[in-house]
Short mmCIF file of C-alpha atoms in Angstrom, two decimals:
data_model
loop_
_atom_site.label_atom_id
_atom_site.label_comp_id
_atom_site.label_asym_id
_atom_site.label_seq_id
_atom_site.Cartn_x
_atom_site.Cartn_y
_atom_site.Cartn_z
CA UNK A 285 0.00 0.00 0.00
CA UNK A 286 1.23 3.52 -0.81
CA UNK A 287 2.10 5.72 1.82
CA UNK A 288 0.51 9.45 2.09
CA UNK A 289 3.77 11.12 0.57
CA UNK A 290 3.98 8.31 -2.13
CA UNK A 291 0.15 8.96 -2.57
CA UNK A 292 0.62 12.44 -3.22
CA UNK A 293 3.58 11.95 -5.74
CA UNK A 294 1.40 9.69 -7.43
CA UNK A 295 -1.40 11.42 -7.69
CA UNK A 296 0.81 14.70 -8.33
CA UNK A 297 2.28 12.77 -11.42
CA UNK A 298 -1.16 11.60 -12.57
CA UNK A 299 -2.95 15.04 -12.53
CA UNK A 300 0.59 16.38 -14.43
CA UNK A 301 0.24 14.11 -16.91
CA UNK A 302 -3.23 14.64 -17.89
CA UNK A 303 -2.94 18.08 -17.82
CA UNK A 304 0.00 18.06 -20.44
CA UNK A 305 -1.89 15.28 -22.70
CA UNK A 306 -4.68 17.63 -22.55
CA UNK A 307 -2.56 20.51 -23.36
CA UNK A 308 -1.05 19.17 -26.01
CA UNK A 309 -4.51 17.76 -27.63
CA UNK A 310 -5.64 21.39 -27.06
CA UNK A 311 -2.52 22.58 -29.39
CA UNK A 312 -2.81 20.19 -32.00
CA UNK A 313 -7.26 21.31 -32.35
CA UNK A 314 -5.87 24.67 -32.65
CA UNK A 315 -6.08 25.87 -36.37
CA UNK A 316 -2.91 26.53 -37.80
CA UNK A 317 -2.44 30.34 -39.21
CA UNK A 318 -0.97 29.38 -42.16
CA UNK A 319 -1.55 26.85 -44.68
CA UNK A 320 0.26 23.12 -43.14
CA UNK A 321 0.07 20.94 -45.86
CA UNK A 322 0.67 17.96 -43.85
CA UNK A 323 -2.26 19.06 -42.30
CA UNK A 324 -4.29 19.65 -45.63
CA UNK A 325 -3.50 16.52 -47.16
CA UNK A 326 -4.56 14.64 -44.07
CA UNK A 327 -7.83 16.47 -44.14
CA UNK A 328 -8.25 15.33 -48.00
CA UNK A 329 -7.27 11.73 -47.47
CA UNK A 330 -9.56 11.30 -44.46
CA UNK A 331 -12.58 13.04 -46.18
CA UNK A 332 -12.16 10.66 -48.99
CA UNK A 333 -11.03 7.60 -47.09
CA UNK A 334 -14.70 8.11 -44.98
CA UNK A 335 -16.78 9.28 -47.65
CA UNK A 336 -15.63 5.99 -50.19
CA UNK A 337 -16.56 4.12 -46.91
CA UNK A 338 -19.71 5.36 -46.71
CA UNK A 339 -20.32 4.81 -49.72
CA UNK A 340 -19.55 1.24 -50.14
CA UNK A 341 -21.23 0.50 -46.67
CA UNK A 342 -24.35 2.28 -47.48
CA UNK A 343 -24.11 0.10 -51.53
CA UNK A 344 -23.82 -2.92 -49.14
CA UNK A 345 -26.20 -2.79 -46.61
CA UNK A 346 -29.10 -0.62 -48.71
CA UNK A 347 -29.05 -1.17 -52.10
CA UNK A 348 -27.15 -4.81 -52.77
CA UNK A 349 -30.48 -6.71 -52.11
CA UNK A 350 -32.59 -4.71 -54.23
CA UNK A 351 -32.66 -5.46 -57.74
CA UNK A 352 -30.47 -2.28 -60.52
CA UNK A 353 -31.84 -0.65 -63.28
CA UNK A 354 -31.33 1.98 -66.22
CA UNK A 355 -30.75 5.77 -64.62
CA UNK A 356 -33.63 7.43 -63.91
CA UNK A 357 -35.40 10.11 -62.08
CA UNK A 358 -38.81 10.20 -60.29
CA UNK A 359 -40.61 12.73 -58.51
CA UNK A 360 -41.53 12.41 -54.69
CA UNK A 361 -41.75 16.11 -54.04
CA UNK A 362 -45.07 15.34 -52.50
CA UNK A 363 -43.97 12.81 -50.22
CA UNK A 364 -43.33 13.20 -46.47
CA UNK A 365 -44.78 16.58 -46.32
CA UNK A 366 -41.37 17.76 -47.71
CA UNK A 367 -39.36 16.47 -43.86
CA UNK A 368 -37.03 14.34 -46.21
CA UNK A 369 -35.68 17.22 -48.47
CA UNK A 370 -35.61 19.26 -45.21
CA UNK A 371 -33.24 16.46 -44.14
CA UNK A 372 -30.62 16.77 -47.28
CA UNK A 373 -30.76 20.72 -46.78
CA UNK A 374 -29.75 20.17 -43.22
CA UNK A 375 -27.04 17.33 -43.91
CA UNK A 376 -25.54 18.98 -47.08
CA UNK A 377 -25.04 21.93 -44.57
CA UNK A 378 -23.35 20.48 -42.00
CA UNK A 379 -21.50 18.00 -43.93
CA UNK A 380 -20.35 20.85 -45.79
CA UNK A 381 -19.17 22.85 -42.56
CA UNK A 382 -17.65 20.39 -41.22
CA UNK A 383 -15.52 20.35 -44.17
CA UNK A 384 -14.63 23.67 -44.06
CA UNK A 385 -13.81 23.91 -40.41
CA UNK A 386 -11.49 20.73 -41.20
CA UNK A 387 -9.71 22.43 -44.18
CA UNK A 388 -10.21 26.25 -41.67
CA UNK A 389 -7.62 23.51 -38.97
CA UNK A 390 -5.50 23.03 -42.01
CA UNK A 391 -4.55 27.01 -42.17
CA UNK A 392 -6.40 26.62 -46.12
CA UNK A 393 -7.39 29.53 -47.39
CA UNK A 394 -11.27 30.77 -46.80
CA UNK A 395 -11.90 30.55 -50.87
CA UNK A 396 -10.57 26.85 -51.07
CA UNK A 397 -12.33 26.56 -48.00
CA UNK A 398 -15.73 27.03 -49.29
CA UNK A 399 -15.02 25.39 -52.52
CA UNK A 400 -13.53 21.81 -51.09
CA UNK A 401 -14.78 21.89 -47.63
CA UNK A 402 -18.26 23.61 -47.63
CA UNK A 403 -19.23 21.34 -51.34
CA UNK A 404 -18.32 18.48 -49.61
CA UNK A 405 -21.77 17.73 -48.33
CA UNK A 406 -23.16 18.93 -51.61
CA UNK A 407 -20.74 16.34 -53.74
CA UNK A 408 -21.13 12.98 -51.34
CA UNK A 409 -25.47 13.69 -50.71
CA UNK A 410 -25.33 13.84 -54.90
CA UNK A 411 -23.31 10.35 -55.41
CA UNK A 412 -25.92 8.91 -52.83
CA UNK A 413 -28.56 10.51 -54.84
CA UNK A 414 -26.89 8.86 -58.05
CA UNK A 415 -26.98 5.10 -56.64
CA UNK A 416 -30.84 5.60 -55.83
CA UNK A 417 -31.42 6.26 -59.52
CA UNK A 418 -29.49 3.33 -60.29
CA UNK A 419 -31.99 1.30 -58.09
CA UNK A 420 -35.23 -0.25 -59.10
CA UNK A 421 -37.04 0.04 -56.42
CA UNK A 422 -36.35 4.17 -55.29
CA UNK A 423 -34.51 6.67 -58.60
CA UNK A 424 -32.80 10.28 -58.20
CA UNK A 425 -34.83 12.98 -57.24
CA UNK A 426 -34.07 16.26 -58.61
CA UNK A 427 -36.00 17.60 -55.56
CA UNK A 428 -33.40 15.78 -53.78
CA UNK A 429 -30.65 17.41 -55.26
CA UNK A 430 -32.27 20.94 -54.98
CA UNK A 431 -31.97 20.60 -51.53
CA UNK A 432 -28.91 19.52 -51.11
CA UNK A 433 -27.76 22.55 -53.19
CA UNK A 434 -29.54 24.74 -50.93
CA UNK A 435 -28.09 23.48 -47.80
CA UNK A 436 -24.41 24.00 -49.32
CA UNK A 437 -25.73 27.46 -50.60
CA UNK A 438 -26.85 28.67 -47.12
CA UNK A 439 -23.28 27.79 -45.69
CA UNK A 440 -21.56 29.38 -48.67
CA UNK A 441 -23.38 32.32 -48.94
CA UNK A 442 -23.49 33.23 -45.18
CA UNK A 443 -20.01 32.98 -45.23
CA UNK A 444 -19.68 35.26 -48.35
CA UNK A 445 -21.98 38.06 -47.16
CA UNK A 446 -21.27 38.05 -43.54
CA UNK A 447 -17.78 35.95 -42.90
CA UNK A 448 -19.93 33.93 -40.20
CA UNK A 449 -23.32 31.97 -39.67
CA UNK A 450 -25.47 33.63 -38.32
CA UNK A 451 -28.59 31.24 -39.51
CA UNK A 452 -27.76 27.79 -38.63
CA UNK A 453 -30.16 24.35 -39.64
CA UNK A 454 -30.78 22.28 -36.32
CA UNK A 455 -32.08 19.34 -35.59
CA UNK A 456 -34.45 17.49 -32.61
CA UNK A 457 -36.31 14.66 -32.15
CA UNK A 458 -39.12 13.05 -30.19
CA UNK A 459 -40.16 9.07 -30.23
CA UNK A 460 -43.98 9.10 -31.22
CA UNK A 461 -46.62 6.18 -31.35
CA UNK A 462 -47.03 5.83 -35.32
CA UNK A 463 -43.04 3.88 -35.27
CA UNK A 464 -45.10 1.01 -32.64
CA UNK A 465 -47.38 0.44 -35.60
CA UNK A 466 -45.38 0.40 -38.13
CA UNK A 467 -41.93 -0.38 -37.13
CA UNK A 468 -40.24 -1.94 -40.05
CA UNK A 469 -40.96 1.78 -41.72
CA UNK A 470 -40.85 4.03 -39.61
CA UNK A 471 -38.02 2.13 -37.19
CA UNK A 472 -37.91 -0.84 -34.10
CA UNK A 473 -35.42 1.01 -32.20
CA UNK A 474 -33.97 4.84 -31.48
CA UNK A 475 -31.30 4.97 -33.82
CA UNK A 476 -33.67 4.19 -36.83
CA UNK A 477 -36.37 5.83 -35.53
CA UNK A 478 -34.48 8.87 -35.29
CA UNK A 479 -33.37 8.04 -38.81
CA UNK A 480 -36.66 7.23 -40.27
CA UNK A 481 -39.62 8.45 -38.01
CA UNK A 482 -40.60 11.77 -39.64
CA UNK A 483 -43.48 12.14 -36.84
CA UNK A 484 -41.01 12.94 -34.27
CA UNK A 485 -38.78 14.69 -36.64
CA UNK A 486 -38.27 18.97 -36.42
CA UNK A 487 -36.35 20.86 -38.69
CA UNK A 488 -34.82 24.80 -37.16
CA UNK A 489 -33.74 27.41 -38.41
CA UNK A 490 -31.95 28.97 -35.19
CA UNK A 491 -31.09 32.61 -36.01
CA UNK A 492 -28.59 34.47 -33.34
CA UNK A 493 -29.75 37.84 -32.78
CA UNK A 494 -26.34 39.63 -31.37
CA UNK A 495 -25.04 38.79 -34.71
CA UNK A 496 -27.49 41.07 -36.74
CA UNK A 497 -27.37 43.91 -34.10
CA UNK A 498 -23.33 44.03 -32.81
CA UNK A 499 -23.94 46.65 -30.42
CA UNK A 500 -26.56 45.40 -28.26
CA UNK A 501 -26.84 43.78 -25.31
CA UNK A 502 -28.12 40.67 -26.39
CA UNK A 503 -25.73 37.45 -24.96
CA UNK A 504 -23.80 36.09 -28.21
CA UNK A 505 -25.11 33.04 -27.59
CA UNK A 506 -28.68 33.52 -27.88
CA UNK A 507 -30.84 32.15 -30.30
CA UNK A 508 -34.23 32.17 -31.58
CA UNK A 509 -35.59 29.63 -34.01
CA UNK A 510 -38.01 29.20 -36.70
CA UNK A 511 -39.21 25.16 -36.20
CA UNK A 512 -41.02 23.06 -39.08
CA UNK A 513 -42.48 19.25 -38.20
CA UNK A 514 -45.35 16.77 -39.21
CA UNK A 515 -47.77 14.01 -38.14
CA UNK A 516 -49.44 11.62 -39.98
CA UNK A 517 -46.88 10.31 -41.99
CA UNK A 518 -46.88 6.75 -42.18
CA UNK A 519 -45.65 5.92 -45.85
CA UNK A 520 -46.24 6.41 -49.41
CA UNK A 521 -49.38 4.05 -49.65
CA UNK A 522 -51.27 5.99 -46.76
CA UNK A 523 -54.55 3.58 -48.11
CA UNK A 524 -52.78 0.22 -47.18
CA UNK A 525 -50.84 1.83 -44.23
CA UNK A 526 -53.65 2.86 -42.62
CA UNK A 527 -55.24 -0.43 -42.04
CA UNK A 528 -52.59 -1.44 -39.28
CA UNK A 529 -53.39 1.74 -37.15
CA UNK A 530 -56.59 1.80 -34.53
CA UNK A 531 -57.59 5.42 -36.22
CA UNK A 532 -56.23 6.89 -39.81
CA UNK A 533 -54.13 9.52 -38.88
CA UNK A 534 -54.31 12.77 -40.19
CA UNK A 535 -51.37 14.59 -41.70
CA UNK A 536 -50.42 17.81 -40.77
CA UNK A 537 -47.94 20.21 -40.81
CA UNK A 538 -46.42 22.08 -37.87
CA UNK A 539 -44.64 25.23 -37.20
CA UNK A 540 -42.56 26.36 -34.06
CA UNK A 541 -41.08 29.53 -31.97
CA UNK A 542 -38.62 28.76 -29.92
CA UNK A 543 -35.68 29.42 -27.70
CA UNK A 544 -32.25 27.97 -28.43
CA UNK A 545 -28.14 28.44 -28.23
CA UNK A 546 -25.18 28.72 -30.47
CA UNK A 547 -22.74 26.89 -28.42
CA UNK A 548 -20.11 28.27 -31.47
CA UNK A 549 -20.63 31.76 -29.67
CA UNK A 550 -19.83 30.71 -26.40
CA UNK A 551 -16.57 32.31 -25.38
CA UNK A 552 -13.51 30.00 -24.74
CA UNK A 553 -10.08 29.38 -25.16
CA UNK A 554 -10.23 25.55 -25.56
CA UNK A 555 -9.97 24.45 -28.59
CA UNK A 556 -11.17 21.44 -27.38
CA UNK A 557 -14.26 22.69 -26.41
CA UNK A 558 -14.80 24.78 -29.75
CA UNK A 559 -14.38 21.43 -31.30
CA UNK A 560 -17.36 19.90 -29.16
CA UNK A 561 -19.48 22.76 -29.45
CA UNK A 562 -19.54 22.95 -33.34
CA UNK A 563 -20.35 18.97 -33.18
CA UNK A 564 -23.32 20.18 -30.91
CA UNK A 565 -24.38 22.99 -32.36
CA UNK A 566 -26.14 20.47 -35.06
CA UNK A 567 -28.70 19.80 -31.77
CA UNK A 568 -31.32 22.08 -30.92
CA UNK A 569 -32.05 22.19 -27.38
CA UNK A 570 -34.75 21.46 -25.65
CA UNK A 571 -36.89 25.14 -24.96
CA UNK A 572 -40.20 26.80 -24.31
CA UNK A 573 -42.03 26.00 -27.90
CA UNK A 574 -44.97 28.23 -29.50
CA UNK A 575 -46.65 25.30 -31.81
CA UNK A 576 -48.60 26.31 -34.43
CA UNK A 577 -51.12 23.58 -36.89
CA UNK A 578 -53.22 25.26 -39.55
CA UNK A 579 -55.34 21.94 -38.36
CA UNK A 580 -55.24 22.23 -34.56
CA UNK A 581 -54.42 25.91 -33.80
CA UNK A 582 -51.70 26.92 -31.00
CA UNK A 583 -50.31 25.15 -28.61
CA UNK A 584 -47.89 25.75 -26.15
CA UNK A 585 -44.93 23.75 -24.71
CA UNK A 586 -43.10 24.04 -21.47
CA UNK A 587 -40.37 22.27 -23.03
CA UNK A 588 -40.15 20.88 -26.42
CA UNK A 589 -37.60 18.46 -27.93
#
């Protein structure tokens, strides 16, 4: 057993230690101020390396046991009450801004920047979008694509006109009880029902309001945000859906007020914790919600999620 001065050494040495690791991890997060081009071509192989894994995952686990066809495009503007092409504006963003913040670490200029980090999402959401129209049984959707143009677009131009975001896409979720009825569509456990449950699914737009008025007194880091959802949705064949569910749902749309954060604008010097707030900052937190249903009217939540 270790005595109390041995104890103290120890424990000396193991606080001094962690301290320096996290030091050092805190250097080597911290962008560099001038382009590293061992750091840039790490960024590049790693984007690629992931996104070619993707890729071939996603061919193997979604597509290889459905039967290929010729190219082609369909139209499914109309389905989902629009949540899904919601979805591709929201991943094309971040996908995108995570690829610039990667390429920002690399000390690469802000123009190369936008054009290989922030089209990232845009490029790898469009090669997705290229093996569903080699698929029977789905096809590209040019709705599809729009969307995931318009999520890169946001990013870009924000960055353009104002050198920051001051609009960012969030996400939330909440389980509902259509996914019990129908779980091989709609998802048997959380991770696919946050994946494919568009009940339970909202869409933000979380705006921070000290960025369009610098001299007030507003905190950085508050947000307000703009909230879009729907119910009902329980598949493309709502006829033959419906007969597994105790009372046909009825679709609807829903919009939302809210509170929120942008952890991004929370002062620090860590770049450790810049890095975890930008992950974050895809999240929108749970608030005081205004609902609004052109069906049901208002209706208020203490705390929405």
């Amino acid at each position: 057993m270790l005595d109390g001065k041995k104890q103290f050494y120890f424990l000396f040495l193991l606080v001094s230690q962690s301290v320096l690791a996290q030091n050092s991890f805190d250097t080597f997060l911290k962008p560099s101020d001038s382009l590293n081009q061992k750091r840039q071509n790490s960024v590049f192989i790693t984007e690629a390396v992931l996104a070619s894994g993707a890729l071939i995952g996603l061919n193997q686990l979604w597509y290889a046991d459905y039967p290929k066809s010729d190219f082609h495009f369909i139209n499914d503007n109309s389905q989902w009450m629009q949540m899904d092409k919601l979805g591709h504006l929201y991943s094309a963003y971040h996908i995108g801004r995570f690829g610039a913040e990667a390429l920002n670490w690399s000390g690469t200029s802000q123009k190369n920047q936008l054009i290989y980090g922030a089209g990232l999402g845009f490029v790898f959401l469009t090669a997705v979008e290229v093996m569903d129209g080699f698929s029977e049984e789905w096809g590209a959707s040019m709705g599809d694509v729009v969307a995931n143009a318009s999520g890169t677009a946001l990013y870009v131009s924000q960055e353009l006109i104002w050198n920051e975001q001051r609009i960012t896409p969030k996400f939330s979720f909440h389980t509902t009880e259509y996914a019990n009825y129908k779980p091989d569509l709609l998802g048997s456990t959380l991770p696919e029902q946050i994946l494919k449950d568009y009940n339970g699914q909202t869409y933000w737009f979380s705006a921070n309001l000290h960025s369009f008025s610098k001299k007030s007194k507003i905190p950085k880091w508050f947000n307000v945000a703009l909230g879009y959802g729907a119910e009902g949705l329980i598949g493309e064949n709502d006829d033959k859906n419906t007969l597994i569910f105790p009372i046909k749902p009825e679709k609807h749309r829903q919009f939302y007020l809210s509170l929120d954060l942008d952890l991004t604008k929370i002062s620090t010097k860590s770049h450790f914790l810049k890095t975890i707030f930008s992950v974050l900052n895809t999240v929108k937190i749970p608030a005081p919600t205004l609902e609004y249903s052109p069906q049901r009217g208002f209706k208020f939540h203490a705390l929405y999620f």
